[in-house]
Coordinates of C-alpha atoms in Angstrom, one line a residue:
M1 CA 0.0 0.0 0.0
Q2 CA 3.0 2.3 0.5
D3 CA 3.3 3.0 -3.2
Q4 CA -0.2 4.3 -3.4
E5 CA -0.1 6.7 -0.5
T6 CA 0.2 10.4 -0.7
D7 CA 2.7 12.4 1.4
I8 CA 2.0 11.4 5.0
A9 CA 3.5 12.7 8.2
P10 CA 5.8 10.0 9.9
D11 CA 3.6 9.7 13.0
L12 CA 0.5 9.3 11.0
A13 CA 2.2 6.8 8.7
E14 CA 3.1 4.7 11.7
T15 CA -0.5 4.7 12.9
L16 CA -1.7 3.6 9.4
E17 CA 0.7 0.7 9.4
N18 CA -0.7 -0.6 12.7
L19 CA -4.4 -0.3 12.0
P20 CA -6.6 -3.2 13.2
A21 CA -8.4 -5.3 10.5
G22 CA -11.7 -5.6 12.4
P23 CA -14.7 -3.3 12.7
G24 CA -14.6 -0.1 14.6
V25 CA -14.6 3.7 14.5
Y26 CA -11.8 6.1 13.4
L27 CA -11.4 9.7 14.5
M28 CA -9.3 12.1 12.4
A29 CA -7.9 15.3 13.9
D30 CA -6.2 18.5 12.5
E31 CA -3.0 20.2 13.6
H32 CA -4.8 21.7 16.7
G33 CA -6.0 18.3 17.8
E34 CA -9.6 19.1 17.0
I35 CA -11.6 16.1 15.7
I36 CA -12.7 17.0 12.1
Y37 CA -14.1 13.6 11.0
V38 CA -15.6 10.5 12.6
G39 CA -16.3 7.4 10.5
K40 CA -17.1 3.7 11.0
A41 CA -15.9 0.7 9.1
A42 CA -16.4 -3.1 8.9
S43 CA -12.6 -3.2 8.4
L44 CA -10.7 -0.3 9.8
K45 CA -7.5 -1.1 7.9
K46 CA -9.2 -1.1 4.5
R47 CA -11.4 1.8 5.1
V48 CA -8.9 4.2 6.6
W49 CA -6.2 3.4 4.0
S50 CA -8.7 4.3 1.2
Y51 CA -8.4 8.0 2.2
F52 CA -4.7 8.0 1.6
R53 CA -4.5 6.3 -1.8
S54 CA -3.7 8.2 -4.9
P55 CA -6.6 10.0 -6.7
A56 CA -6.9 7.2 -9.2
F57 CA -8.2 5.0 -6.5
R58 CA -11.0 7.4 -5.5
S59 CA -14.2 7.1 -7.3
P60 CA -17.0 9.8 -7.6
A61 CA -16.2 13.5 -8.0
A62 CA -18.1 14.4 -4.8
K63 CA -15.9 12.0 -2.9
D64 CA -12.8 13.5 -4.5
R65 CA -13.6 17.0 -3.2
K66 CA -14.4 15.9 0.3
T67 CA -11.5 13.4 0.6
T68 CA -9.0 15.9 -0.8
A69 CA -10.1 18.7 1.6
L70 CA -10.2 16.3 4.5
V71 CA -6.9 14.5 4.0
A72 CA -5.1 17.8 3.6
R73 CA -6.0 18.7 7.2
I74 CA -5.4 15.3 8.9
R75 CA -2.5 15.4 11.3
S76 CA -3.4 12.6 13.7
L77 CA -5.6 9.5 13.7
S78 CA -7.1 7.3 16.4
T79 CA -9.3 4.2 16.3
I80 CA -11.7 2.4 18.6
S81 CA -12.3 -1.3 17.8
T82 CA -15.7 -2.8 18.3
V83 CA -17.1 -6.3 18.4
S84 CA -19.5 -5.8 15.5
E85 CA -20.3 -3.3 12.8
K86 CA -23.6 -2.5 14.6
E87 CA -21.7 -1.4 17.7
A88 CA -19.4 0.7 15.4
L89 CA -22.5 2.4 13.9
I90 CA -23.8 3.3 17.4
L91 CA -20.4 4.5 18.6
E92 CA -19.9 6.6 15.5
H93 CA -23.3 8.3 16.0
N94 CA -22.5 9.1 19.7
L95 CA -19.0 10.4 18.8
I96 CA -20.4 12.7 16.1
K97 CA -22.8 14.2 18.6
Q98 CA -20.0 14.7 21.1
H99 CA -17.4 16.2 18.8
R100 CA -19.6 17.7 16.0
P101 CA -16.8 17.4 13.4
R102 CA -16.8 19.8 10.5
Y103 CA -16.6 17.2 7.8
N104 CA -19.5 15.0 9.2
V105 CA -23.2 15.7 8.3
L106 CA -24.6 17.5 11.3
L107 CA -28.4 17.9 11.7
K108 CA -28.7 21.2 13.6
D109 CA -32.5 21.1 13.6
G110 CA -33.4 19.6 17.0
K111 CA -37.0 20.7 16.7
R112 CA -39.6 18.0 17.4
F113 CA -42.5 17.9 15.0
P114 CA -46.0 18.2 16.4
L115 CA -48.2 15.1 16.8
L116 CA -51.7 14.4 18.0
R117 CA -52.0 12.4 21.2
I118 CA -54.9 10.6 22.8
D119 CA -54.8 8.3 25.8
T120 CA -57.6 5.8 25.2
R121 CA -57.1 4.3 28.7
E122 CA -58.8 7.3 30.2
D123 CA -62.5 7.4 30.8
Y124 CA -63.0 10.6 28.9
P125 CA -59.8 11.2 26.9
V126 CA -58.9 14.4 25.1
I127 CA -57.0 14.9 21.9
E128 CA -54.0 17.3 22.2
V129 CA -51.1 18.6 20.2
V130 CA -47.7 17.4 21.6
R131 CA -44.1 17.4 20.4
R132 CA -42.7 14.4 22.3
V133 CA -43.5 10.7 22.0
K134 CA -43.6 9.0 25.3
K135 CA -43.8 5.3 26.1
D136 CA -47.0 5.9 28.1
G137 CA -49.5 3.6 26.3
A138 CA -51.2 6.6 24.5
L139 CA -51.8 6.7 20.8
Y140 CA -49.8 9.2 18.7
F141 CA -50.7 10.4 15.2
G142 CA -48.4 12.4 12.9
P143 CA -45.9 13.9 12.7
Y144 CA -47.1 17.1 11.1
A145 CA -44.6 19.4 9.3
A146 CA -45.9 22.5 11.2
A147 CA -48.0 23.3 14.2
M148 CA -50.5 25.0 12.0
A149 CA -51.2 21.7 10.1
A150 CA -51.6 19.8 13.4
R151 CA -54.0 22.4 14.8
E152 CA -56.0 22.4 11.6
T153 CA -56.4 18.6 11.9
L154 CA -57.4 19.1 15.5
R155 CA -60.0 21.7 14.5
T156 CA -61.4 19.2 12.0
I157 CA -61.5 16.5 14.7
H158 CA -63.3 18.8 17.1
T159 CA -65.8 19.9 14.5
T160 CA -66.6 16.4 13.3
F161 CA -66.2 14.5 16.6
P162 CA -67.4 16.6 19.5
L163 CA -64.9 15.4 22.2
R164 CA -64.1 17.6 25.2
R165 CA -61.4 20.3 24.8
C166 CA -60.6 21.1 28.4
K167 CA -57.2 19.7 29.4
G168 CA -56.3 17.7 32.4
P169 CA -58.6 15.5 34.5
L170 CA -62.3 15.9 33.9
K171 CA -63.8 18.4 36.4
T172 CA -67.5 18.1 37.3
R173 CA -69.6 21.1 36.4
S174 CA -73.1 22.0 37.3
R175 CA -73.9 23.1 33.7
P176 CA -72.0 22.5 30.4
C177 CA -69.9 25.1 28.7
L178 CA -70.5 27.0 25.5
N179 CA -69.0 24.3 23.3
F180 CA -71.9 22.0 24.2
Q181 CA -74.4 24.6 23.2
M182 CA -72.6 24.9 19.9
G183 CA -72.6 21.1 19.3
R184 CA -68.8 20.9 19.7
C185 CA -68.6 18.9 22.9
L186 CA -70.6 16.0 24.4
A187 CA -70.2 17.7 27.9
P188 CA -69.2 14.6 29.9
C189 CA -68.4 17.1 32.7
A190 CA -72.1 17.8 33.2
G191 CA -73.2 14.2 32.7
M192 CA -74.7 14.8 29.3
V193 CA -73.2 11.7 27.8
T194 CA -72.5 8.2 29.1
R195 CA -69.1 6.7 29.3
E196 CA -70.0 4.2 26.5
G197 CA -71.4 7.0 24.3
Y198 CA -68.2 9.0 24.7
R199 CA -66.1 5.9 24.0
E200 CA -67.9 5.4 20.7
M201 CA -67.0 8.9 19.6
V202 CA -63.4 8.4 20.7
D203 CA -63.2 5.2 18.6
E204 CA -64.6 7.1 15.6
A205 CA -61.9 9.8 15.9
V206 CA -59.2 7.2 16.2
S207 CA -60.4 5.5 13.1
F208 CA -60.4 8.8 11.2
L209 CA -56.8 9.6 12.3
S210 CA -55.7 6.0 11.5
G211 CA -57.0 6.2 8.0
K212 CA -59.8 3.6 8.5
T213 CA -62.2 5.8 6.7
T214 CA -64.2 3.2 4.8
E215 CA -65.3 1.3 7.8
L216 CA -65.8 4.6 9.7
L217 CA -68.2 5.9 7.1
E218 CA -70.0 2.5 7.0
N219 CA -70.4 2.6 10.8
V220 CA -71.7 6.2 10.8
R221 CA -74.1 5.3 8.0
R222 CA -75.4 2.3 9.9
K223 CA -76.0 4.4 13.0
M224 CA -77.8 7.0 10.9
N225 CA -80.2 4.5 9.4
D226 CA -80.9 2.9 12.9
A227 CA -81.7 6.4 14.2
A228 CA -84.0 7.1 11.3
E229 CA -85.8 3.7 11.9
R230 CA -86.4 4.7 15.5
E231 CA -87.7 8.0 14.3
D232 CA -84.9 9.8 16.2
F233 CA -84.6 12.3 13.4
E234 CA -82.5 14.8 15.3
Q235 CA -79.8 12.1 16.0
A236 CA -80.1 10.9 12.4
A237 CA -79.5 14.5 11.1
A238 CA -76.4 14.9 13.3
L239 CA -75.0 11.6 12.0
R240 CA -75.8 12.7 8.4
D241 CA -73.8 15.9 9.0
R242 CA -70.9 14.0 10.5
M243 CA -70.8 11.6 7.5
Y244 CA -70.9 14.6 5.1
A245 CA -68.0 16.4 7.0
I246 CA -65.9 13.2 6.9
T247 CA -66.5 12.8 3.2
K248 CA -65.7 16.5 2.4
T249 CA -62.4 16.2 4.4
L250 CA -61.4 13.0 2.6
E251 CA -62.0 14.7 -0.8
K252 CA -59.3 17.3 0.1
Q253 CA -56.8 14.5 0.8
A254 CA -55.0 12.8 -2.1
A255 CA -53.8 9.2 -1.4
V256 CA -50.3 8.4 -2.8
T257 CA -50.3 4.7 -1.8
T258 CA -53.0 2.2 -2.0
D259 CA -52.0 0.1 1.1
F260 CA -52.7 3.1 3.4
Q261 CA -49.6 2.4 5.5
D262 CA -47.5 4.9 7.5
R263 CA -44.1 5.6 6.0
D264 CA -41.5 8.3 5.5
A265 CA -39.8 9.0 2.2
V266 CA -36.2 10.5 2.4
A267 CA -34.4 11.7 -0.7
I268 CA -31.1 13.4 -1.4
A269 CA -30.1 15.8 -4.2
V270 CA -26.4 16.8 -4.7
K271 CA -24.9 19.7 -6.6
H272 CA -21.3 20.9 -6.4
D273 CA -20.3 21.2 -2.8
A274 CA -23.9 21.3 -1.4
F275 CA -26.8 18.9 -1.0
A276 CA -30.4 18.9 0.2
I277 CA -32.4 16.2 1.9
A278 CA -36.2 16.2 1.6
V279 CA -38.4 14.2 4.1
L280 CA -42.1 13.4 3.3
F281 CA -44.4 12.1 6.0
I282 CA -47.0 9.7 4.6
R283 CA -49.6 8.6 7.1
A284 CA -52.5 6.2 6.2
G285 CA -51.4 6.5 2.6
Q286 CA -51.6 10.3 2.4
I287 CA -48.9 12.9 2.5
T288 CA -49.4 14.9 5.7
G289 CA -46.4 17.2 5.3
G290 CA -42.6 17.4 4.8
R291 CA -39.4 19.2 5.6
D292 CA -36.3 20.1 3.6
Y293 CA -32.7 20.3 4.9
F294 CA -29.8 22.0 3.3
F295 CA -26.1 21.3 3.8
E296 CA -23.3 23.3 2.4
M297 CA -20.4 20.8 2.2
P298 CA -19.1 18.1 -0.1
A299 CA -20.3 14.7 0.7
E300 CA -20.8 11.2 -0.6
P301 CA -24.6 10.9 -1.0
E302 CA -24.9 7.4 0.5
E303 CA -22.8 8.4 3.6
A304 CA -24.7 11.7 4.0
L305 CA -28.1 10.0 3.8
S306 CA -27.2 7.3 6.2
S307 CA -25.8 9.8 8.8
F308 CA -28.9 12.0 8.4
L309 CA -31.3 9.1 9.1
R310 CA -29.6 8.2 12.3
Q311 CA -29.7 11.8 13.6
F312 CA -33.2 12.6 12.3
Y313 CA -35.0 9.8 14.1
E314 CA -33.5 10.2 17.5
S315 CA -34.8 12.6 20.2
D316 CA -38.2 10.9 20.6
R317 CA -39.3 11.4 17.0
S318 CA -42.1 9.3 15.7
V319 CA -40.5 6.5 13.7
P320 CA -42.9 4.8 11.1
G321 CA -42.8 1.2 10.3
E322 CA -41.2 1.9 6.8
I323 CA -38.7 4.4 5.6
L324 CA -38.0 4.8 1.9
V325 CA -34.7 6.1 0.8
S326 CA -33.6 7.4 -2.7
R327 CA -30.3 5.5 -2.8
K328 CA -29.2 2.0 -2.0
L329 CA -27.3 2.4 1.3
P330 CA -24.5 -0.1 2.2
D331 CA -25.8 -0.4 5.8
L332 CA -29.5 -0.7 5.1
G333 CA -29.8 -3.8 7.3
L334 CA -27.9 -2.1 10.2
L335 CA -30.1 1.0 9.9
S336 CA -33.2 -1.1 10.0
E337 CA -32.1 -2.9 13.1
L338 CA -31.0 0.3 14.8
L339 CA -34.2 2.2 14.1
S340 CA -36.3 -0.8 15.1
E341 CA -34.7 -0.7 18.5
L342 CA -35.3 3.0 18.7
A343 CA -39.0 2.7 17.7
G344 CA -39.7 -0.4 19.8
N345 CA -41.1 -2.2 16.7
K346 CA -39.9 -3.4 13.4
V347 CA -38.8 -0.7 11.0
S348 CA -37.8 -1.5 7.4
V349 CA -35.5 0.8 5.4
L350 CA -36.1 0.3 1.7
C351 CA -34.9 1.7 -1.6
P352 CA -37.9 1.2 -3.9
V353 CA -37.6 0.7 -7.7
R354 CA -41.2 0.2 -8.8
G355 CA -44.8 0.5 -7.7
D356 CA -46.4 3.0 -5.3
R357 CA -43.3 3.3 -3.2
A358 CA -41.2 4.3 -6.2
R359 CA -43.8 6.9 -7.1
V360 CA -43.7 8.4 -3.6
M361 CA -39.9 8.4 -3.8
A362 CA -40.1 10.3 -7.1
I363 CA -42.1 13.0 -5.3
A364 CA -39.5 13.2 -2.5
R365 CA -36.6 13.3 -5.0
Q366 CA -38.2 16.1 -6.9
N367 CA -38.8 18.0 -3.6
A368 CA -35.1 17.6 -2.7
E369 CA -34.0 18.8 -6.2
D370 CA -36.3 21.8 -6.0
A371 CA -35.1 22.6 -2.4
L372 CA -31.5 22.4 -3.5
L373 CA -32.0 24.7 -6.5
R374 CA -34.0 27.2 -4.4
R375 CA -31.3 27.3 -1.7
I376 CA -28.4 27.7 -4.1
E377 CA -30.2 30.6 -5.8
E378 CA -31.0 32.1 -2.4
K379 CA -27.4 31.7 -1.3
G380 CA -26.3 33.6 -4.4
A381 CA -28.7 36.4 -3.6
Q382 CA -27.6 36.5 0.0
K383 CA -23.9 36.8 -0.9
E384 CA -24.7 39.6 -3.3
L385 CA -26.6 41.4 -0.6
L386 CA -23.7 40.9 1.9
V387 CA -21.2 42.2 -0.6
K388 CA -23.3 45.4 -1.0
L389 CA -23.5 45.8 2.8
S390 CA -19.8 45.3 3.2
R391 CA -19.1 47.9 0.6
R392 CA -21.4 50.5 2.1
L393 CA -20.1 50.0 5.6
L394 CA -16.4 50.1 4.4
M395 CA -15.8 46.6 5.8
D396 CA -12.8 44.4 4.9
R397 CA -14.9 41.2 5.0
L398 CA -18.4 40.0 4.4
P399 CA -20.8 40.5 7.3
S400 CA -21.7 36.8 7.4
R401 CA -22.5 37.0 11.1
I402 CA -24.4 40.1 12.3
E403 CA -25.4 40.6 15.9
C404 CA -27.6 43.4 17.2
V405 CA -28.3 44.6 20.8
D406 CA -31.5 46.3 21.9
I407 CA -32.6 47.7 25.3
S408 CA -36.1 47.7 26.6
H409 CA -37.6 49.2 29.7
T410 CA -40.7 50.8 31.2
R411 CA -40.1 54.5 31.8
G412 CA -36.5 53.7 32.8
S413 CA -37.3 50.8 35.1
Q414 CA -37.3 47.0 34.8
T415 CA -34.6 47.3 32.1
V416 CA -33.8 44.2 30.0
A417 CA -31.8 43.6 26.8
S418 CA -31.8 41.3 23.9
L419 CA -29.1 40.1 21.4
V420 CA -30.1 38.5 18.1
R421 CA -27.8 36.9 15.5
F422 CA -28.2 36.6 11.8
E423 CA -26.0 34.2 9.8
N424 CA -25.8 34.9 6.0
A425 CA -28.8 37.3 6.2
R426 CA -31.0 34.7 8.0
P427 CA -32.0 34.6 11.7
E428 CA -29.9 32.1 13.7
K429 CA -32.1 31.4 16.8
S430 CA -29.4 29.5 18.6
G431 CA -27.5 32.8 19.0
Y432 CA -30.4 34.7 20.5
R433 CA -29.8 35.9 24.1
H434 CA -31.8 37.7 26.8
Y435 CA -30.2 39.8 29.5
R436 CA -31.6 40.7 32.9
L437 CA -29.7 43.8 33.8
S438 CA -28.6 45.2 37.2
S439 CA -30.5 48.1 38.8
R440 CA -27.6 50.4 37.9
A441 CA -28.8 50.1 34.2
D442 CA -32.3 51.5 35.0
S443 CA -32.8 55.0 33.6
D444 CA -29.5 54.9 31.8
D445 CA -29.5 53.4 28.3
Y446 CA -25.8 53.9 28.0
A447 CA -25.0 52.0 31.2
A448 CA -27.4 49.2 30.0
M449 CA -25.6 49.0 26.6
R450 CA -22.2 48.9 28.3
E451 CA -23.3 46.1 30.7
V452 CA -24.8 43.9 27.8
L453 CA -21.7 44.3 25.6
T454 CA -19.3 43.6 28.4
R455 CA -21.1 40.4 29.3
R456 CA -21.4 39.4 25.6
F457 CA -17.7 39.9 24.8
A458 CA -16.6 38.3 28.0
K459 CA -17.7 35.1 26.2
A460 CA -16.0 35.9 22.9
Q461 CA -13.8 32.8 23.2
E462 CA -16.8 30.5 23.7
E463 CA -19.3 32.0 21.3
G464 CA -17.0 33.7 18.8
L465 CA -17.2 37.2 17.4
P466 CA -19.6 38.6 14.9
D467 CA -18.4 40.2 11.7
L468 CA -20.7 43.2 12.3
L469 CA -22.0 44.4 15.7
M470 CA -25.1 46.6 15.5
V471 CA -26.5 48.7 18.4
D472 CA -30.0 50.1 18.4
G473 CA -29.4 53.8 18.8
G474 CA -27.4 56.7 17.3
K475 CA -23.9 58.0 17.9
G476 CA -24.2 57.8 21.7
Q477 CA -24.8 54.0 21.7
L478 CA -22.2 53.5 19.1
A479 CA -19.6 55.4 21.2
V480 CA -20.4 53.2 24.1
A481 CA -19.9 50.1 22.0
M482 CA -16.5 51.4 20.8
A483 CA -15.5 52.1 24.3
V484 CA -16.3 48.5 25.4
L485 CA -14.4 47.1 22.5
Q486 CA -11.4 49.3 23.3
E487 CA -11.4 48.1 26.9
M488 CA -11.5 44.5 25.8
N489 CA -8.9 44.9 23.1
L490 CA -11.3 44.0 20.4
V491 CA -11.1 47.1 18.2
G492 CA -10.5 46.0 14.6
A493 CA -11.6 42.4 15.3
L494 CA -15.2 43.3 14.2
A495 CA -17.1 46.1 12.5
T496 CA -19.6 48.2 14.4
A497 CA -22.6 50.3 13.4
G498 CA -25.4 52.1 15.1
I499 CA -29.0 52.3 13.7
A500 CA -31.3 55.2 14.5
K501 CA -34.9 55.7 13.5
K502 CA -35.8 58.4 10.9
D503 CA -37.0 61.7 12.2
P504 CA -40.1 62.8 10.2
A505 CA -39.8 66.3 11.6
R506 CA -36.6 66.6 9.7
R507 CA -38.2 65.1 6.6
E508 CA -35.9 62.1 6.9
T509 CA -37.2 59.3 4.6
S510 CA -35.2 56.3 6.0
D511 CA -33.5 55.0 9.1
K512 CA -29.9 56.2 9.7
I513 CA -26.8 54.0 9.9
F514 CA -23.7 55.4 11.7
I515 CA -20.2 53.9 11.7
P516 CA -17.1 55.0 13.7
G517 CA -15.1 57.9 12.2
R518 CA -18.0 59.4 10.2
A519 CA -20.1 62.3 11.4
N520 CA -22.9 61.8 8.9
P521 CA -25.0 58.6 8.4
I522 CA -24.2 56.2 5.5
I523 CA -26.0 56.9 2.2
F524 CA -27.1 53.6 0.7
G525 CA -28.2 55.0 -2.6
R526 CA -29.2 52.1 -4.9
D527 CA -28.4 49.5 -2.3
Q528 CA -31.6 50.0 -0.3
D529 CA -31.9 46.2 0.1
A530 CA -28.7 46.3 2.2
L531 CA -30.3 49.0 4.5
L532 CA -33.5 46.9 4.7
L533 CA -31.5 44.0 6.0
L534 CA -30.0 46.1 8.8
C535 CA -33.5 47.3 9.6
R536 CA -34.8 43.8 9.7
V537 CA -32.1 42.8 12.1
R538 CA -32.8 45.8 14.3
D539 CA -36.6 45.0 14.3
E540 CA -36.0 41.4 15.3
A541 CA -33.8 42.5 18.2
H542 CA -36.5 45.0 19.2
R543 CA -39.2 42.3 19.0
F544 CA -37.2 39.9 21.0
A545 CA -36.4 42.5 23.7
V546 CA -40.0 43.7 24.0
S547 CA -41.4 40.2 24.3
F548 CA -39.0 39.4 27.1
H549 CA -39.7 42.6 28.8
R550 CA -43.5 42.0 28.6
K551 CA -43.1 38.6 30.0
K552 CA -40.9 39.7 32.9
R553 CA -43.3 42.6 33.6
G554 CA -46.3 40.2 33.6
E555 CA -44.5 37.8 35.9
N556 CA -43.6 40.6 38.4
A557 CA -47.2 41.9 38.3
I558 CA -49.0 38.6 38.8
R559 CA -46.6 37.5 41.5
S560 CA -46.9 40.8 43.4
E561 CA -50.7 40.7 43.4
L562 CA -50.8 37.0 44.4
D563 CA -48.1 37.2 47.1
H564 CA -50.4 37.9 49.9
I565 CA -53.5 35.8 49.1
P566 CA -54.0 33.2 51.8
G567 CA -53.6 29.6 50.6
I568 CA -51.7 30.7 47.4
G569 CA -48.1 29.6 47.8
P570 CA -45.2 29.5 45.3
K571 CA -46.4 26.4 43.5
R572 CA -50.0 27.7 43.1
R573 CA -48.6 31.1 42.0
Q574 CA -46.5 29.3 39.3
A575 CA -49.5 27.3 38.1
L576 CA -51.6 30.5 37.8
L577 CA -48.8 32.3 36.0
K578 CA -48.3 29.4 33.6
A579 CA -52.0 29.0 32.8
F580 CA -53.0 32.7 32.5
G581 CA -49.8 34.7 31.9
D582 CA -51.0 38.0 33.4
V583 CA -53.4 39.5 35.9
A584 CA -55.9 40.8 33.3
S585 CA -56.4 37.3 31.9
L586 CA -56.8 35.9 35.4
R587 CA -59.5 38.5 36.3
R588 CA -61.5 37.7 33.2
A589 CA -61.6 34.0 34.0
S590 CA -64.4 32.3 36.0
G591 CA -63.7 30.4 39.2
E592 CA -64.5 27.1 37.4
E593 CA -62.1 27.9 34.6
I594 CA -59.3 28.7 37.0
A595 CA -59.9 25.5 38.9
S596 CA -60.0 23.4 35.7
R597 CA -56.8 24.9 34.2
T598 CA -54.6 25.0 37.3
G599 CA -55.8 22.1 39.5
L600 CA -56.8 24.5 42.3
S601 CA -60.0 23.8 44.3
L602 CA -63.0 25.9 43.4
A603 CA -62.8 27.6 46.8
A604 CA -59.1 28.6 46.3
A605 CA -59.9 29.8 42.8
R606 CA -62.7 32.0 44.1
A607 CA -60.4 33.3 46.8
V608 CA -58.0 34.4 44.1
L609 CA -60.7 36.2 42.2
Q610 CA -62.0 37.9 45.4
A611 CA -58.5 39.1 46.3
L612 CA -57.9 40.5 42.7
A613 CA -61.3 42.2 42.7
G614 CA -60.3 44.0 45.9
N615 CA -57.4 45.6 44.0
G616 CA -60.0 47.6 42.0
E617 CA -59.2 46.6 38.4
G618 CA -62.2 44.5 37.6
I619 CA -63.9 41.4 38.9
G620 CA -63.8 37.9 37.7
T621 CA -67.0 35.8 37.6
P622 CA -67.1 33.6 40.7

């Protein structure tokens, strides 16, 4: 093998000569000792040596780019042997999560998709939107690509199947709520339906969510005919309307498979040094939603897809019984076994070539290609925008990372601050920060700005530096920012700018951008889109600060007014705060509503309302 190797450092060459032949995991590090790639192999010796062979031994072009870039940075190598290839697969996954190497596919979206949950073991179960699958014996339906889609389905359920909407254990009421009067609840709380009658409605809702619509419609039709024969025409009309609603809902849904099974379709599209992965959720044979993911790095499609699947289905995600992939993966069997253990039932990973599955995969593949093209075009537009901004602000680099600080207070008191981060002209929520400021910052915006910036740049080594720091305000706030950077020896390490609102009294037509060393604001001329980007960053920082300030103000208000109510301790105050958010909402509630939403007794709920009414800002209904 020596005649095939490229130039290799002596220490690394010695490691390569002593590689084990069995399965395991290999970790590649750069000159600083940072892990830049983690991989698994059935044979460590064969797999690792393949990286260091001459280009003639490397196959696809995408692999060439990745391997060339990776090998050029490798300075050390370590391996961990395992008993089996499956153990290597699990270890590789854990090490990627631990080290987050730059040349591995990393799924940064840890967001859990919404699902619908119903616990049929309860006497009067409720259907709710959740984001976590628990092994609690309840039934879960989904996932849905967005909360809006899940809530829309829930609205359809509530309209068609009048199950209760109140959360938590069923509370007994003397009379039913308004939902019963509107025909949208069976009112088990007031004894308006038997347990058996409510159970029948639950079973119908579960059948609808499970895709068993044919037998559901037949069952409703049979009940309707029975009610008509008994001359219970009111009940027959209600069943007729339900059958009509189910039929109309089904007409809006297009089935893509004829077996009505749950499955996901995952496809990858590759172009140059970027790729996109599209995931389609198929439930009961119908597409319920999907999500696209974009990665800007060279990669082998099979390796990227395999790594993506392992990361996507962790964290309590709903794993269907079948996952379709657009490429034949070398570790399909291992992936099936691993995902089956994660799901607690058999999961098959398949690469279809014909039939309904292949047609579904064609849709997923087209989605991936469209997403990739859309993101490449968007990246080009983003870069052009950042070039304009860099030129207008006289920067020596592109402002790829922009951070903006905003201060919020109420007439100089309860001062808080926010910091938002944009990466490549897009919000990067992981970089958002809230700051509770010291009392010294009250009534002094400059002191508040100094405190925030000092705290932010004290963590410069951990969180890195932005290319551009924006402060919401004019020359005064900008001067404070420059003073902090001077004190922390960061002048020149990043660009700074202040943004001030336009003054209509002076006939100003746009917001003003100030930079150090210039008395007058920047004139953007034809590059108004660059100015709009800065305004968007500032507006997001303002929104984030105001929402935090409003929340803090509400917490302080509700806690202060509840502090001295007999029988309301810290836990009950927290329950009230979580359920209602502010005092105004609490005052508008009835005693029964407070009791049902917080778990308080009716007497305690009425005591809360009586105490709040004594403060003179309105009276809740006892």
